[in-house]
Coordinates of C-alpha atoms and ligand atoms in Angstrom, one line a residue:
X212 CA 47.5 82.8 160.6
X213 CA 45.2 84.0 157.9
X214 CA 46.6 87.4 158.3
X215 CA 50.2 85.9 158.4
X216 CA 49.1 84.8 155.1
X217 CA 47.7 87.5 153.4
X218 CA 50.8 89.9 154.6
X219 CA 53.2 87.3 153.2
X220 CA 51.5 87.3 150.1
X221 CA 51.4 91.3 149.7
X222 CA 54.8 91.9 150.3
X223 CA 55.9 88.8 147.8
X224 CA 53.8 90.5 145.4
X225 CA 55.3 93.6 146.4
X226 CA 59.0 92.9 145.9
X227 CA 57.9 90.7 142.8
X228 CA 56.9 94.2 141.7
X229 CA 60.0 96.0 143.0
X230 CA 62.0 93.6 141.0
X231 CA 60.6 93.8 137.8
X232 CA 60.6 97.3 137.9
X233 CA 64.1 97.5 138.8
X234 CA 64.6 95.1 135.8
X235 CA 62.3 97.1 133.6
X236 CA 64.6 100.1 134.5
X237 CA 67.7 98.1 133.3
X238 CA 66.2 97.5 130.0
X239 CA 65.8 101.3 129.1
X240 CA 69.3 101.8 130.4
X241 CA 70.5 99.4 128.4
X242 CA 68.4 100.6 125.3
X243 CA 69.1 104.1 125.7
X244 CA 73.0 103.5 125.9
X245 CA 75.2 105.3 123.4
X246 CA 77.5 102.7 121.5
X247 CA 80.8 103.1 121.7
X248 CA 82.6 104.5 118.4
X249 CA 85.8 102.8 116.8
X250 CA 87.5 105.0 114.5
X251 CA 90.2 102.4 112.2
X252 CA 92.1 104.7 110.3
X253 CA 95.0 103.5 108.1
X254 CA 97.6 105.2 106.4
X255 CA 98.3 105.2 102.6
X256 CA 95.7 102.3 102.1
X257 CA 95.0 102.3 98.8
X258 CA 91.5 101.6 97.3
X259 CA 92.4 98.1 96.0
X260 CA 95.2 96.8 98.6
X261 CA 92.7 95.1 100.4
X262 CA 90.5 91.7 99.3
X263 CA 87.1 93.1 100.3
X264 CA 87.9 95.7 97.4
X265 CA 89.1 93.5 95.0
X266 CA 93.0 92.4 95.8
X267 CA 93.7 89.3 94.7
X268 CA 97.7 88.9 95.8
X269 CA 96.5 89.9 99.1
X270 CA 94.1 88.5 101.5
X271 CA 93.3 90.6 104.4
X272 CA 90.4 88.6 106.6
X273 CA 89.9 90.4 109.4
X274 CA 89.2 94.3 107.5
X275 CA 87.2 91.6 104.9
X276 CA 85.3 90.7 108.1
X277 CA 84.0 93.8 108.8
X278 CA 83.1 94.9 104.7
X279 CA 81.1 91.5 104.6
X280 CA 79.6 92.5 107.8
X281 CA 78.8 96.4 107.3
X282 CA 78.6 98.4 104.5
X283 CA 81.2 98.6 102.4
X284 CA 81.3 101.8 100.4
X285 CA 82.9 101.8 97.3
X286 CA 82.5 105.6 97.1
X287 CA 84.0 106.6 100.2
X288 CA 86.4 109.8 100.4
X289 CA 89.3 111.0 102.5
X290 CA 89.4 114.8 102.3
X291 CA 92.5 114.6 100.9
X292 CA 95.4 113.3 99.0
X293 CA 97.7 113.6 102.3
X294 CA 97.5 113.0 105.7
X295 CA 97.1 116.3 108.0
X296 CA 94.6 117.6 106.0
X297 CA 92.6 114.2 105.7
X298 CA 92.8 114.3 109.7
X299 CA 92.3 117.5 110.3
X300 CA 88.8 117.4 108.1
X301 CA 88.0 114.3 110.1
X302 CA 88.6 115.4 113.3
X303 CA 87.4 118.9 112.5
X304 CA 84.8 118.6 109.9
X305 CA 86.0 122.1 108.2
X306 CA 87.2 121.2 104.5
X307 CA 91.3 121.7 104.8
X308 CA 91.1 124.3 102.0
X309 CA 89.9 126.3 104.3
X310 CA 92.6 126.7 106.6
X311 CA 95.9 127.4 104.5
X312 CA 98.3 125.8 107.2
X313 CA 96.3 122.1 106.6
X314 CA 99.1 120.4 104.3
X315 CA 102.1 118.0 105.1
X316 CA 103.5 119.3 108.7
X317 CA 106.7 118.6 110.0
X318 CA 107.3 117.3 113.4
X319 CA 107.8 120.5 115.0
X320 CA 104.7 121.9 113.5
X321 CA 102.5 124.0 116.0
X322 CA 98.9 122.5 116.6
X323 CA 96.8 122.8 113.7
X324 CA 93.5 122.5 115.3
X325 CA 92.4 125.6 117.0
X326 CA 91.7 124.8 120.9
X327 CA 88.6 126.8 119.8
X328 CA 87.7 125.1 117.5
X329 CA 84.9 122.4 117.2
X330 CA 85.8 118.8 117.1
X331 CA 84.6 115.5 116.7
X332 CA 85.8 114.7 120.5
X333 CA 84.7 117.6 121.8
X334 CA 81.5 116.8 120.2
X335 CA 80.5 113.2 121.7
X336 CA 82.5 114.6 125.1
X337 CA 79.4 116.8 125.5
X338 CA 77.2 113.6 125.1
X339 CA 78.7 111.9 127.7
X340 CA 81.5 110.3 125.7
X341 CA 85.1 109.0 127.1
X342 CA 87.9 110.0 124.4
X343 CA 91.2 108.9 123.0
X344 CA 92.8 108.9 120.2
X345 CA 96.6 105.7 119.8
X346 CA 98.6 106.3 117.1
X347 CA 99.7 108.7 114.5
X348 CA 98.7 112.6 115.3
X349 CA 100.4 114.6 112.5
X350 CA 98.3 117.6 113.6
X351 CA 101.3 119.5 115.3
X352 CA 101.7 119.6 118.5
X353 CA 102.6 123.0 120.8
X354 CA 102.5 126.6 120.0
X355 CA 106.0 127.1 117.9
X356 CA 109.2 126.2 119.8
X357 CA 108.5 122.5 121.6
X358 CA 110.6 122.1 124.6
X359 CA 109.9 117.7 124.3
X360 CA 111.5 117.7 128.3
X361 CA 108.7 119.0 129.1
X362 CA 104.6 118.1 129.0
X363 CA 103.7 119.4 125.4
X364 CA 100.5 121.6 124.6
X365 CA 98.2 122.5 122.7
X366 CA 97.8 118.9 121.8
X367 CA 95.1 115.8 121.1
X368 CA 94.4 116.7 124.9
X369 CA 93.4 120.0 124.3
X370 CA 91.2 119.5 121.4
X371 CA 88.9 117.3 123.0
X372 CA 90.8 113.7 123.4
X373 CA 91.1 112.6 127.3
X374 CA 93.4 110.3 126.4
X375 CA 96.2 110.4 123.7
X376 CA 98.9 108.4 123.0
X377 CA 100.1 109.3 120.0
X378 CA 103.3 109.3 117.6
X379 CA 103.7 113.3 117.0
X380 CA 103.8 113.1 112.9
X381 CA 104.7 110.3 110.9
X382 CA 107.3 107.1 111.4
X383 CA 109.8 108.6 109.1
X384 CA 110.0 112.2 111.1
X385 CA 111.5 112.8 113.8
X386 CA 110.9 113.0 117.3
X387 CA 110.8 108.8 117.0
X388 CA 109.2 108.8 120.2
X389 CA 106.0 107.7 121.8
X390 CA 104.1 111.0 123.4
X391 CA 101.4 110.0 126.5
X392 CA 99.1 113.0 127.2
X393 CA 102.0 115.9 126.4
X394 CA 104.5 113.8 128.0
X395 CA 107.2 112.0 126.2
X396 CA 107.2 107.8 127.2
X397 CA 110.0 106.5 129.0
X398 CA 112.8 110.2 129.0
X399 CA 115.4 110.1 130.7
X400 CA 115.7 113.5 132.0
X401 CA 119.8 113.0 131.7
X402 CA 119.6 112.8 127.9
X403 CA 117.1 115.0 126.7
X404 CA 115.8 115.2 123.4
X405 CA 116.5 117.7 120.5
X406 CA 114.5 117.8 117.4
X407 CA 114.8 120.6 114.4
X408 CA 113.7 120.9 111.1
X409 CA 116.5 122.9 110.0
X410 CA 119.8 121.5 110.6
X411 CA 121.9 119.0 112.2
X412 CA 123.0 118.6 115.8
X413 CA 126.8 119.0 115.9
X414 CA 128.3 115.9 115.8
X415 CA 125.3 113.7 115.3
X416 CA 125.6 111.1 112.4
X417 CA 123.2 111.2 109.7
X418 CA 122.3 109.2 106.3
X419 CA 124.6 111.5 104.3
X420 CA 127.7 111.9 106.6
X421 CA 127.5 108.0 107.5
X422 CA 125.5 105.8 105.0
X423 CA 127.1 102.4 106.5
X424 CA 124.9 103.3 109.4
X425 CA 121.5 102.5 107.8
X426 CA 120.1 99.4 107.3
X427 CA 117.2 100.7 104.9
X428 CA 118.2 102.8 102.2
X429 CA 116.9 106.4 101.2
X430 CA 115.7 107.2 97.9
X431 CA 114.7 110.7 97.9
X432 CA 114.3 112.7 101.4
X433 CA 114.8 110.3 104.6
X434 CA 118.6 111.2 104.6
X435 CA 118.7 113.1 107.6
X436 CA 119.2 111.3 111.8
X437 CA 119.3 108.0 111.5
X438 CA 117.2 105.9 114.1
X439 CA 117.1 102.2 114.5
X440 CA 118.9 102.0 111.1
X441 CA 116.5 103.9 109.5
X442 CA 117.3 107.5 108.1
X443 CA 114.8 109.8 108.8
X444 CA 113.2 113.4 107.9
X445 CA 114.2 116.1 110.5
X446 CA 117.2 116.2 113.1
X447 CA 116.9 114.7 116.8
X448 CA 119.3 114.4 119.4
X449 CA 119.6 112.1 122.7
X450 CA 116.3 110.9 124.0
X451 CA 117.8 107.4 123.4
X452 CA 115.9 105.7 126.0
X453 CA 112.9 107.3 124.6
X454 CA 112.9 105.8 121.5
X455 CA 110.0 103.7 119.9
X456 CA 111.3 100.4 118.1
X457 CA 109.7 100.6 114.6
X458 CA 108.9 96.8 114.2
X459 CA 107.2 96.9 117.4
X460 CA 105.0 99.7 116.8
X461 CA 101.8 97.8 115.4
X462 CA 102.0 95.0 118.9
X463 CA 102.5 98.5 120.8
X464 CA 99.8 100.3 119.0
X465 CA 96.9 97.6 119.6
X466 CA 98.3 97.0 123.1
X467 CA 97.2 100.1 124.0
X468 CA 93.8 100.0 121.8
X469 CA 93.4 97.3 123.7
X470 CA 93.8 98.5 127.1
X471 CA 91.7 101.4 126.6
X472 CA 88.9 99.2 125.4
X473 CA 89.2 96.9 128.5
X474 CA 89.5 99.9 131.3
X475 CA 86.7 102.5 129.6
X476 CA 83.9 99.4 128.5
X477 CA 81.8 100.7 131.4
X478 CA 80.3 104.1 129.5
X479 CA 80.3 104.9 126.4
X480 CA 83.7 105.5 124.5
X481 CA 85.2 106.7 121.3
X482 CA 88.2 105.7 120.3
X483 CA 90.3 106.9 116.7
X484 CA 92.8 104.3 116.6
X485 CA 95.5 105.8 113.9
X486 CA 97.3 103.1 112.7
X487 CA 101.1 103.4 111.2
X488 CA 100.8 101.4 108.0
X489 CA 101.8 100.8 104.8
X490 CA 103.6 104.2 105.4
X491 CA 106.9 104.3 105.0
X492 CA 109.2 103.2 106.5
X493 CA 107.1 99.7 106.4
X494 CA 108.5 97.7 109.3
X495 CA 107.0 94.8 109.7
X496 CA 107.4 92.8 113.2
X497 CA 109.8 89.9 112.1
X498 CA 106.6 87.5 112.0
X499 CA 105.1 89.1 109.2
X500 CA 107.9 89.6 107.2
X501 CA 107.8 87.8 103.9
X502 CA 104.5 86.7 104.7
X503 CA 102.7 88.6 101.4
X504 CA 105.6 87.6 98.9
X505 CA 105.4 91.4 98.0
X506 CA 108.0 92.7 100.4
X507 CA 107.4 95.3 103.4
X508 CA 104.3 97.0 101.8
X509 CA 102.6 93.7 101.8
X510 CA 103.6 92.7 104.6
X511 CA 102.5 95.8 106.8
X512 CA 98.9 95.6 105.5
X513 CA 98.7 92.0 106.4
X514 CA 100.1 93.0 109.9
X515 CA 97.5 95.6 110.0
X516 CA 94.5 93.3 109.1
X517 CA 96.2 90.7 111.8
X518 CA 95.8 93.8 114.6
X519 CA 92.6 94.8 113.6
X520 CA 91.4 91.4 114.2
X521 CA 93.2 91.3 117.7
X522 CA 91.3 94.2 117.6
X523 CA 88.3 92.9 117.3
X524 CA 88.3 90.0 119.3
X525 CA 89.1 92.0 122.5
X526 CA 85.6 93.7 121.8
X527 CA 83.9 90.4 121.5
X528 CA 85.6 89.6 124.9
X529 CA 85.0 92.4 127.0
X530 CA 80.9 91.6 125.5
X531 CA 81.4 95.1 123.8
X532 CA 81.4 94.2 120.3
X533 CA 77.2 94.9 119.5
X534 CA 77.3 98.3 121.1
X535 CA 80.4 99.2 119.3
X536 CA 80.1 101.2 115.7
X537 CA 83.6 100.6 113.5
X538 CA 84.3 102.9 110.9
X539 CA 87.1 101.3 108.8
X540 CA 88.8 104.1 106.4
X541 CA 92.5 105.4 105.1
X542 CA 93.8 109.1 105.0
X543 CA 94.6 108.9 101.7
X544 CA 95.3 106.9 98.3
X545 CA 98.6 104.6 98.0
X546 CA 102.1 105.5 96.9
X547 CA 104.9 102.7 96.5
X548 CA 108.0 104.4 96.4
X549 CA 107.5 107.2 99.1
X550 CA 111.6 107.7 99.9
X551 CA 113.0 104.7 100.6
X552 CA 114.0 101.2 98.4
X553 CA 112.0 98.7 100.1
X554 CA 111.0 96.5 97.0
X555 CA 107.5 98.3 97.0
X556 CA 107.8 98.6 93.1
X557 CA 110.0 95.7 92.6
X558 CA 107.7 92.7 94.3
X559 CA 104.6 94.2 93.3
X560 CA 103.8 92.2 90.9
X561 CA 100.0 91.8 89.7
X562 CA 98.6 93.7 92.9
X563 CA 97.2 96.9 92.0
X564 CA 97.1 99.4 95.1
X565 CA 95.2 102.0 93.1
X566 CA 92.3 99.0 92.6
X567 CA 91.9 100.4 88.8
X568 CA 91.5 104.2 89.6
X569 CA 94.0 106.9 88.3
X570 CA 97.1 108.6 90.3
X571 CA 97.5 107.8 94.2
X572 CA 98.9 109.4 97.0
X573 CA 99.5 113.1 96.8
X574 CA 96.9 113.4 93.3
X575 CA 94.2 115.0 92.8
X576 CA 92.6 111.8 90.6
X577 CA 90.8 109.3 92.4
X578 CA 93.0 106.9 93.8
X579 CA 94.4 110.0 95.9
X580 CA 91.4 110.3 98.1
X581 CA 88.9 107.4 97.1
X582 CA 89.8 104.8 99.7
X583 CA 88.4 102.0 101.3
X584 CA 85.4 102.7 103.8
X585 CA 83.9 100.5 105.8
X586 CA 81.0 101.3 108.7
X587 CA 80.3 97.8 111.1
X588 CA 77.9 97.4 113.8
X589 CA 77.6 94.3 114.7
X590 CA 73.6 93.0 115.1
X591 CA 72.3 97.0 113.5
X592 CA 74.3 97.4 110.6
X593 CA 72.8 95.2 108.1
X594 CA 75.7 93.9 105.3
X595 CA 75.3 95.4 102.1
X596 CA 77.3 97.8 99.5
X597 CA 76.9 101.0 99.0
X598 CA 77.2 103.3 95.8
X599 CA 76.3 106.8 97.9
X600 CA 78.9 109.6 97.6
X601 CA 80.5 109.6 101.6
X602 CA 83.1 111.5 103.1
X603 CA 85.1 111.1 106.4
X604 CA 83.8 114.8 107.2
X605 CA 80.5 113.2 107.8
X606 CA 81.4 111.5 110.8
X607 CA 81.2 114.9 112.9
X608 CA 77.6 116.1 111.9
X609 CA 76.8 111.8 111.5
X610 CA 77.7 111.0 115.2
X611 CA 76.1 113.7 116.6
X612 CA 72.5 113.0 115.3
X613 CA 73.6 109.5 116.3
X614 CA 74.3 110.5 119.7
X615 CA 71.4 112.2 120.5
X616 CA 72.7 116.3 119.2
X617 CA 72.6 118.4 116.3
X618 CA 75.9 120.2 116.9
X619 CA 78.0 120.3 113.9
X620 CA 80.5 122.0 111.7
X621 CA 80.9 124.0 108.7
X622 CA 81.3 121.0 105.7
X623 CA 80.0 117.9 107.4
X624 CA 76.7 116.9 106.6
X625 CA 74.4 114.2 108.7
X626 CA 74.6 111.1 106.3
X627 CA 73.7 108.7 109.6
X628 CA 71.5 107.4 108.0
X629 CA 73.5 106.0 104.7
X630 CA 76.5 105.2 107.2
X631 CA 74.0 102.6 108.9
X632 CA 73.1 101.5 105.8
X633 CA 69.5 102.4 105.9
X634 CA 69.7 104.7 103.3
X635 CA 71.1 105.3 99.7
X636 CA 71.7 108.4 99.9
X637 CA 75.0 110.1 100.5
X638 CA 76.7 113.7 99.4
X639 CA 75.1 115.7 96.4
X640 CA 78.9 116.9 95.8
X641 CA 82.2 116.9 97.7
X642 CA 85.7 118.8 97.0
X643 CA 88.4 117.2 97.3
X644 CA 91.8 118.2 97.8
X645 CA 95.3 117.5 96.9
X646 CA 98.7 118.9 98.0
X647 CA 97.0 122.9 97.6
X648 CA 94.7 121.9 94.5
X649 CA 91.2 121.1 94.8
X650 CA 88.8 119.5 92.1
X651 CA 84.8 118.5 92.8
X652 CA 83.2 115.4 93.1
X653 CA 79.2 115.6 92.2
X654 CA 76.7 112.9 91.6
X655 CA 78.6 110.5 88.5
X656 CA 81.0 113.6 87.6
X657 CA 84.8 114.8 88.8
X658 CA 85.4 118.6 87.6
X659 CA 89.0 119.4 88.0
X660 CA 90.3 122.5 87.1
X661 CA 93.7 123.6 85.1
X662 CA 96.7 123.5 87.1
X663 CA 100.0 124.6 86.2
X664 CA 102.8 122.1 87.2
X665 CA 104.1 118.7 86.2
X666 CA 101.2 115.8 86.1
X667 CA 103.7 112.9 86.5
X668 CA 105.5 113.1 90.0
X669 CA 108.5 111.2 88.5
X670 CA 110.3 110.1 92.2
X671 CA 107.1 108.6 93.4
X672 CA 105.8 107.6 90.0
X673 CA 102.3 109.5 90.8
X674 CA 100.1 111.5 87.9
X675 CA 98.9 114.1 90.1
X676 CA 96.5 115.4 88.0
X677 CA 97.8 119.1 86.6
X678 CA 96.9 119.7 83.1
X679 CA 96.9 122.8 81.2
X680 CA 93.4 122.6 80.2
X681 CA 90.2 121.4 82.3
X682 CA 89.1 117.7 83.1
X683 CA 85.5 116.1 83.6
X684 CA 85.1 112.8 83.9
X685 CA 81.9 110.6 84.0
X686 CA 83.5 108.5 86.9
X687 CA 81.0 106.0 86.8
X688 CA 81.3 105.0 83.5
X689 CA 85.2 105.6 83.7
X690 CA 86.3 104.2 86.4
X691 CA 90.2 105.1 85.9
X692 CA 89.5 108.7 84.1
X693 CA 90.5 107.8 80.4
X694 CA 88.1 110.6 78.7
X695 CA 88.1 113.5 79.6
X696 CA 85.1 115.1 78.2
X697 CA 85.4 118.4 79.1
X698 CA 85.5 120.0 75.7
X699 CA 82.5 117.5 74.5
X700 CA 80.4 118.0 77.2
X701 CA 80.3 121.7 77.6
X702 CA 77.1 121.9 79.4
X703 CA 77.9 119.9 82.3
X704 CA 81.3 121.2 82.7
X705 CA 79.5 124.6 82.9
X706 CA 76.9 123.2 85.4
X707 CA 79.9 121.7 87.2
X708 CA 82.2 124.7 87.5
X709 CA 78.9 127.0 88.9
X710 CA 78.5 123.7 91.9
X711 CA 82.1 124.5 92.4
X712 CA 82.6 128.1 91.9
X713 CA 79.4 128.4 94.7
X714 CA 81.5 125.6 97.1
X715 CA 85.0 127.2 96.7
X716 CA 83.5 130.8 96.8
X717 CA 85.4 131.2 93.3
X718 CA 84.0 132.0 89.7
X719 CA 85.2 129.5 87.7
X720 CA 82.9 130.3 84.8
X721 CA 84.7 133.9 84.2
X722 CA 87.7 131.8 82.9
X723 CA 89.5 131.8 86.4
X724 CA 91.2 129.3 85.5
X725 CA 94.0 128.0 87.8
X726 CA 93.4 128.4 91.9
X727 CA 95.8 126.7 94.4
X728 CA 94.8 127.1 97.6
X729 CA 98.2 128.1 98.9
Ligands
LIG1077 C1 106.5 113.6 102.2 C2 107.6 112.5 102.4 C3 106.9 111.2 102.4 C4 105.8 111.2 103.4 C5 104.9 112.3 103.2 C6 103.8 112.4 104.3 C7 109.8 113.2 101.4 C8 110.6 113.2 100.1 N1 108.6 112.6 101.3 O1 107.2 114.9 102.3 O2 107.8 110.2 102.6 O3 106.4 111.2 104.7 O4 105.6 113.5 103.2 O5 102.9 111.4 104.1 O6 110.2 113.6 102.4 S1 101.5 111.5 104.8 O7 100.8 110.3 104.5 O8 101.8 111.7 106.2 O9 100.9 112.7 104.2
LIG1078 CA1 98.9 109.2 104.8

């Protein structure tokens, strides 16, 4: 009996240990798990269209959500004044100056990205990460001539994403069509699609041949095939089936955020979720409309903040949402009229998209490519502001000292440590980059150099920053770039134009005076 006893006792003791080393092992799983990475990337969001950066004619909760729960950066950079390049730096972390074909593609553009190249999927895929990017690509897609019948590549597949379901460029070009992995969604292999950048299918209406057949007006571009009502850039043919309704795009969009979320939760994911506004053409889904009293530009970033806090609560659901990092950002600065009348400029009233910084989309001032940037980690991220100099071409170099590697590339810098909010410190200096012109960004101080061309972009109503002589602001003290000070503050313009000279691999102080890029 005794022995009964003791033997009972022994092996209790011994799967009391089994357990709780079973448990123990759990733990350091758990501990040791990568968090998953949210990428939010807007498009056009101005500096100042959302509350958590000062709007006051719009409230935007759910982005506001995660600024009063992260860091909010107020100076945070896109690499650019425009989109491909802003994406391609993020994805890629090369500086687009560097590679001369990183402006404004069309939708028939060959991939951008070399398949060689490094990327910031291809990165985390080595460190055990699942990949996808949902939304806008505008990266080009294919090698040259795109058959769209059939599965098109090079694309987000090849450069490191497992799973892409993307728009190929931008709402207003054409093909107006959802692409899943290379393969358009829903052909009908009895109407096949048709796109080209050069001219018109014969027979096929367009905004100039038959204007009664839009129901949004062009105002300078956009007057080519008209789908859904809306004239767009670049000429398509059949694929009806095929095509994407544009007020349903943000419910489709976050549908399939959504999905991915719920079906990859397991390991460890990243996901760069591309959303579609306020570009144009803003299409609100009919519930939104009117809702900002501003007309479709408000109401697009309202239905933005509504699916980002959709968004959000399908993390908190699937019990994802404290191992999930959020970076919160736009690919460039805001424009209003962008080629279509849609009462952007007419209903604007006090709201200032630019929140008090000078020029906007497609300039080389700040509003072009300061933009809101958020970084949210629910439970590790401690709230606060942030001051430090940042750049979306961190995340690459960031995420991989976050995930447990040094790989990098060329221009990103590790800044982990300031995008967690533990430290103050960002960038020493940054260039930035509009449409071919690049200008530099170090400690307080913008150096941009003479460019030849108009300043004032008079169909979008843009100053994009070319002057016949040099600029240097103190952007700290002047917030909106009033003063230039260039001619009374030689000594820092010279200190500037060496820092700049040495990053652009051009001597600025031998009175080089103008460079664009390309
Ligand atoms: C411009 C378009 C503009 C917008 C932009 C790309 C015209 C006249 N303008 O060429 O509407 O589509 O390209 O915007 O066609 S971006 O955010 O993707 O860079
Ligand atoms: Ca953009």
């Amino acid at each position: 009996m005794r022995i009964f006893k003791i033997f009972f006792l022994v092996t209790t003791i011994a799967l009391f240990n089994c357990k709780s080393e079973t448990k123990k092992e759990e733990v350091k799983v758990e501990e040791a798990k990568k968090p998953n990475i949210v990428v939010i990337y807007l498009d056009d969001l101005g500096y100042g269209d959302i509350s958590s950066y000062g709007a006051t004619e719009l409230q935007t909760p759910n982005i506001d959500a995660l600024a009063s729960g992260g860091v909010k950066f107020t100076n945070g950079y896109a690499s650019s004044a425009t989109c491909t390049p802003s994406r391609y730096a993020l994805l890629t972390g090369v500086y687009p100056w560097r590679n001369k074909d990183a402006k404004i593609l069309p939708g028939t553009a060959p991939l951008l990205i070399s398949t060689e190249q490094q990327t910031l999927p291809k990165m985390l895929k080595k460190q055990g990460y699942q990949t996808a990017v949902v939304g806008k690509w505008h990266l080009g897609l294919g090698t040259g001539i795109v058959n769209w019948n059939e599965r098109v590549s090079p694309g987000p597949n090849e450069v490191g994403f497992d799973d892409a379901y993307i728009m190929a460029a931008t709402q207003d070009r054409v093909p107006t069509v959802y692409i899943k992995d290379g393969n358009v969604v829903g052909l009908d292999k009895n109407d096949p699609i048709e796109v080209s950048y050069k001219e018109n299918f014969k027979g096929e209406p367009t905004a100039i041949t038959n204007p009664e057949m839009t129901t949004m007006k062009w105002h300078h571009g956009h007057n080519n095939s008209i789908v859904n009502g809306i004239p767009r850039i670049g000429f398509m043919k059949g694929g009806d089936a095929a095509k994407w309704t544009d007020t349903e795009m943000a419910d489709h969009f976050l549908a399939k955020a959504q999905n991915y979320v719920k079906t990859h939760k397991e390991n460890p994911f990243f996901l760069y979720y591309a959303m579609q506004q306020p570009h144009v053409p803003r299409t609100p889904h009919p519930r939104f409309v009117g809702k900002s009293g501003m007309g479709p530009r408000g109401d697009v970033i309202l239905e933005a903040d509504y699916m980002i806090g959709e968004f959000m609560k399908t993390l908190k659901e699937e019990g994802i949402l404290e191992n999930t990092l959020i970076v919160f950002s736009s690919d460039n600065g805001p424009v209003l009229n962008d080629g279509y009348y849609d009462d952007a400029v007419e209903k604007l009233g006090k709201h200032d998209p630019k929140g008090g910084l000078r020029g906007g989309k497609y300039s080389i001032f700040e509003a072009g490519t300061r933009v809101p940037f958020i970084t949210y980690w629910k439970g590790k991220i401690q709230p606060a502001v942030s001051d430090a100099i940042v750049s979306q071409i961190d995340l690459l170099a960031s995420f991989a000292n976050l995930t447990g590697t040094a790989e990098t590339a060329t221009d990103s810098k590790d800044i982990l440590k300031t995008f967690l909010g533990k430290s103050d410190i960002g960038r020493d200096n940054l260039v930035i980059e509009a449409t071919g012109k690049t200008a530099l960004r170090s400690g307080d101080w913008i150096y941009i150099p003479a460019y030849k061309g108009k300043n004032f972009r008079e169909k979008v109503g843009i100053e994009v920053g070319n002057f016949p002589h040099e600029q240097l602001y103190n952007v700290k003290e002047d917030k909106s770039q009033q003063n230039n000070l260039a001619v009374s503050n030689p000594e820092k313009l010279s200190e500037m134009k060496q820092i700049f000279g040495k990053l652009r691999g051009i001597d600025y102080t031998r009175g080089v005076k103008e460079v664009q890029f390309r």
